[in-house]
Amino acid sequence: MKKVSIITVNFNQPKVTEELLQSIPATYGNLEIIVVDNGSKVISINNWQANYAHVKFIRSEENLGFAGGNNLGIKEATGDYLFLVNNDTEFTGGLVEKLVAVMDSKPEVGMLSPMIKYYSDKGLIQYAGYTQMNYYTCRNSCIGLREKDTGQYNNITAPTAYCHGAAMMIRKEAIEKAGLMSENFFLYYEEVDWCEHIKRAGYEAWVCTEALIYHKESISVGKKSKLKEYFMNRNRILFIRRNAPFVSKLIFYPYFVLLVVPRNILSYIKDKNFNFISMLLRATWWNFTHGKNSKNLGYPIKTIS
């Protein structure tokens, strides 16, 4: 039986993280659970260690973002397969077993995601795969997003363009070949960038809709925030810089500056989100003034609470 390391990152959400831990069934016989506390203001590890003696806890004194926090856990993991899950997810029965069965039977699979449904409406799909990225616009589609589950995506175990960052199992040897997640994304697009690198290392990304996890989407960042607007725009450009063919970049850059930026500003004004305008301009300017591997995030991370 292959060993599975479940890795999750906590940031100021001890109750949510505990709900995740309580949802993980003890049915799989070779399991390692790792929780990374990512610079939370209130340190909960002492209480966790008393209540969850089987879990390995790691503390970072600073917020390293989604990629940095997960990378800490990856470095400590000893499993053959590493299952990265958001702390605002909850497991369903047989989740790990179904994913492991796919990984065991298909060595070409480097990354694998289950179907994801919304925790608040368990009949509503969030993810059943991704379409390929359009490098001219940096747009793609999430298959099944906000669709009622009527069985339309049942029994799908197949390649997909990208796995979903809320729940993805990765073969350890794929990580050894492709490297860790790029930490200069900090938040958003890092798992899509990572998937590109894992595919370049010779592996495939798959989805298995027979496996299911529930997601309490956007608990840590909020549905709309300056943080989200900044990194979504900054990292959209950064992803293209790091992954798109040269010709695609020549089309994407003027498309973003001449079409996306004015359109977004008009949308912010209409919705009276005036403080988002500076976030968009800062995000765009960062990409003109920093290298694609720069560790300068251009955002005051210490202000995130």
PDB file of N, CA, C and O in Angstrom, residues 1 6 21-31 33 54 91-94 96-97:
ATOM      1  N   MET A   1       0.850  -1.199   0.000  1.00  0.00           N
ATOM      2  CA  MET A   1       0.000   0.000   0.000  1.00  0.00           C
ATOM      3  C   MET A   1       0.879   1.240   0.000  1.00  0.00           C
ATOM      4  O   MET A   1       1.717   1.414   0.874  1.00  0.00           O
ATOM      5  N   ILE A   6      -1.098  13.707   3.429  1.00  0.00           N
ATOM      6  CA  ILE A   6      -2.094  14.769   3.277  1.00  0.00           C
ATOM      7  C   ILE A   6      -1.495  16.047   3.852  1.00  0.00           C
ATOM      8  O   ILE A   6      -1.059  16.072   4.998  1.00  0.00           O
ATOM      9  N   LEU A  21      -9.585  18.202   9.712  1.00  0.00           N
ATOM     10  CA  LEU A  21      -8.943  17.052  10.339  1.00  0.00           C
ATOM     11  C   LEU A  21      -9.961  16.029  10.821  1.00  0.00           C
ATOM     12  O   LEU A  21      -9.747  14.815  10.695  1.00  0.00           O
ATOM     13  N   GLN A  22     -11.056  16.511  11.346  1.00  0.00           N
ATOM     14  CA  GLN A  22     -12.104  15.610  11.840  1.00  0.00           C
ATOM     15  C   GLN A  22     -12.802  14.863  10.699  1.00  0.00           C
ATOM     16  O   GLN A  22     -13.371  13.788  10.924  1.00  0.00           O
ATOM     17  N   SER A  23     -12.740  15.429   9.494  1.00  0.00           N
ATOM     18  CA  SER A  23     -13.427  14.804   8.352  1.00  0.00           C
ATOM     19  C   SER A  23     -12.589  13.729   7.674  1.00  0.00           C
ATOM     20  O   SER A  23     -13.117  12.976   6.843  1.00  0.00           O
ATOM     21  N   ILE A  24     -11.297  13.652   7.992  1.00  0.00           N
ATOM     22  CA  ILE A  24     -10.419  12.682   7.325  1.00  0.00           C
ATOM     23  C   ILE A  24     -10.638  11.304   7.952  1.00  0.00           C
ATOM     24  O   ILE A  24     -10.310  11.084   9.115  1.00  0.00           O
ATOM     25  N   PRO A  25     -11.198  10.352   7.212  1.00  0.00           N
ATOM     26  CA  PRO A  25     -11.450   9.028   7.790  1.00  0.00           C
ATOM     27  C   PRO A  25     -10.155   8.241   7.961  1.00  0.00           C
ATOM     28  O   PRO A  25      -9.185   8.441   7.231  1.00  0.00           O
ATOM     29  N   ALA A  26     -10.171   7.358   8.926  1.00  0.00           N
ATOM     30  CA  ALA A  26      -8.976   6.549   9.213  1.00  0.00           C
ATOM     31  C   ALA A  26      -9.024   5.217   8.490  1.00  0.00           C
ATOM     32  O   ALA A  26      -8.472   4.223   8.960  1.00  0.00           O
ATOM     33  N   THR A  27      -9.678   5.190   7.329  1.00  0.00           N
ATOM     34  CA  THR A  27      -9.867   3.924   6.620  1.00  0.00           C
ATOM     35  C   THR A  27      -8.674   3.534   5.767  1.00  0.00           C
ATOM     36  O   THR A  27      -8.479   2.352   5.474  1.00  0.00           O
ATOM     37  N   TYR A  28      -7.895   4.526   5.324  1.00  0.00           N
ATOM     38  CA  TYR A  28      -6.710   4.206   4.518  1.00  0.00           C
ATOM     39  C   TYR A  28      -5.557   3.886   5.460  1.00  0.00           C
ATOM     40  O   TYR A  28      -5.243   4.663   6.361  1.00  0.00           O
ATOM     41  N   GLY A  29      -4.892   2.769   5.238  1.00  0.00           N
ATOM     42  CA  GLY A  29      -3.968   2.231   6.236  1.00  0.00           C
ATOM     43  C   GLY A  29      -2.573   2.806   6.272  1.00  0.00           C
ATOM     44  O   GLY A  29      -1.788   2.439   7.151  1.00  0.00           O
ATOM     45  N   ASN A  30      -2.222   3.668   5.321  1.00  0.00           N
ATOM     46  CA  ASN A  30      -0.841   4.173   5.280  1.00  0.00           C
ATOM     47  C   ASN A  30      -0.880   5.677   5.013  1.00  0.00           C
ATOM     48  O   ASN A  30      -0.593   6.138   3.908  1.00  0.00           O
ATOM     49  N   LEU A  31      -1.244   6.417   6.058  1.00  0.00           N
ATOM     50  CA  LEU A  31      -1.544   7.837   5.916  1.00  0.00           C
ATOM     51  C   LEU A  31      -0.659   8.674   6.827  1.00  0.00           C
ATOM     52  O   LEU A  31      -0.405   8.321   7.976  1.00  0.00           O
ATOM     53  N   ILE A  33      -0.467  12.838   7.954  1.00  0.00           N
ATOM     54  CA  ILE A  33      -1.176  14.118   7.871  1.00  0.00           C
ATOM     55  C   ILE A  33      -0.255  15.224   8.375  1.00  0.00           C
ATOM     56  O   ILE A  33       0.292  15.130   9.475  1.00  0.00           O
ATOM     57  N   HIS A  54      -1.750  12.225  16.133  1.00  0.00           N
ATOM     58  CA  HIS A  54      -1.298  11.520  14.929  1.00  0.00           C
ATOM     59  C   HIS A  54      -0.899  12.480  13.810  1.00  0.00           C
ATOM     60  O   HIS A  54      -0.391  12.036  12.769  1.00  0.00           O
ATOM     61  N   PHE A  91     -13.466  15.941   3.645  1.00  0.00           N
ATOM     62  CA  PHE A  91     -13.355  14.683   2.934  1.00  0.00           C
ATOM     63  C   PHE A  91     -14.696  13.955   2.867  1.00  0.00           C
ATOM     64  O   PHE A  91     -15.572  14.149   3.714  1.00  0.00           O
ATOM     65  N   THR A  92     -14.827  13.096   1.864  1.00  0.00           N
ATOM     66  CA  THR A  92     -15.936  12.147   1.788  1.00  0.00           C
ATOM     67  C   THR A  92     -15.354  10.733   1.845  1.00  0.00           C
ATOM     68  O   THR A  92     -14.146  10.530   1.655  1.00  0.00           O
ATOM     69  N   GLY A  93     -16.191   9.767   2.095  1.00  0.00           N
ATOM     70  CA  GLY A  93     -15.733   8.388   2.208  1.00  0.00           C
ATOM     71  C   GLY A  93     -15.090   7.874   0.932  1.00  0.00           C
ATOM     72  O   GLY A  93     -15.602   8.109  -0.163  1.00  0.00           O
ATOM     73  N   GLY A  94     -13.975   7.198   1.075  1.00  0.00           N
ATOM     74  CA  GLY A  94     -13.301   6.590  -0.068  1.00  0.00           C
ATOM     75  C   GLY A  94     -12.504   7.543  -0.925  1.00  0.00           C
ATOM     76  O   GLY A  94     -11.943   7.143  -1.961  1.00  0.00           O
ATOM     77  N   VAL A  96      -9.530   9.152  -0.579  1.00  0.00           N
ATOM     78  CA  VAL A  96      -8.108   8.822  -0.744  1.00  0.00           C
ATOM     79  C   VAL A  96      -7.954   7.527  -1.529  1.00  0.00           C
ATOM     80  O   VAL A  96      -7.122   7.426  -2.450  1.00  0.00           O
ATOM     81  N   GLU A  97      -8.749   6.520  -1.175  1.00  0.00           N
ATOM     82  CA  GLU A  97      -8.627   5.212  -1.832  1.00  0.00           C
ATOM     83  C   GLU A  97      -8.860   5.305  -3.339  1.00  0.00           C
ATOM     84  O   GLU A  97      -8.143   4.681  -4.131  1.00  0.00           O
TER      85      GLU A  97
END
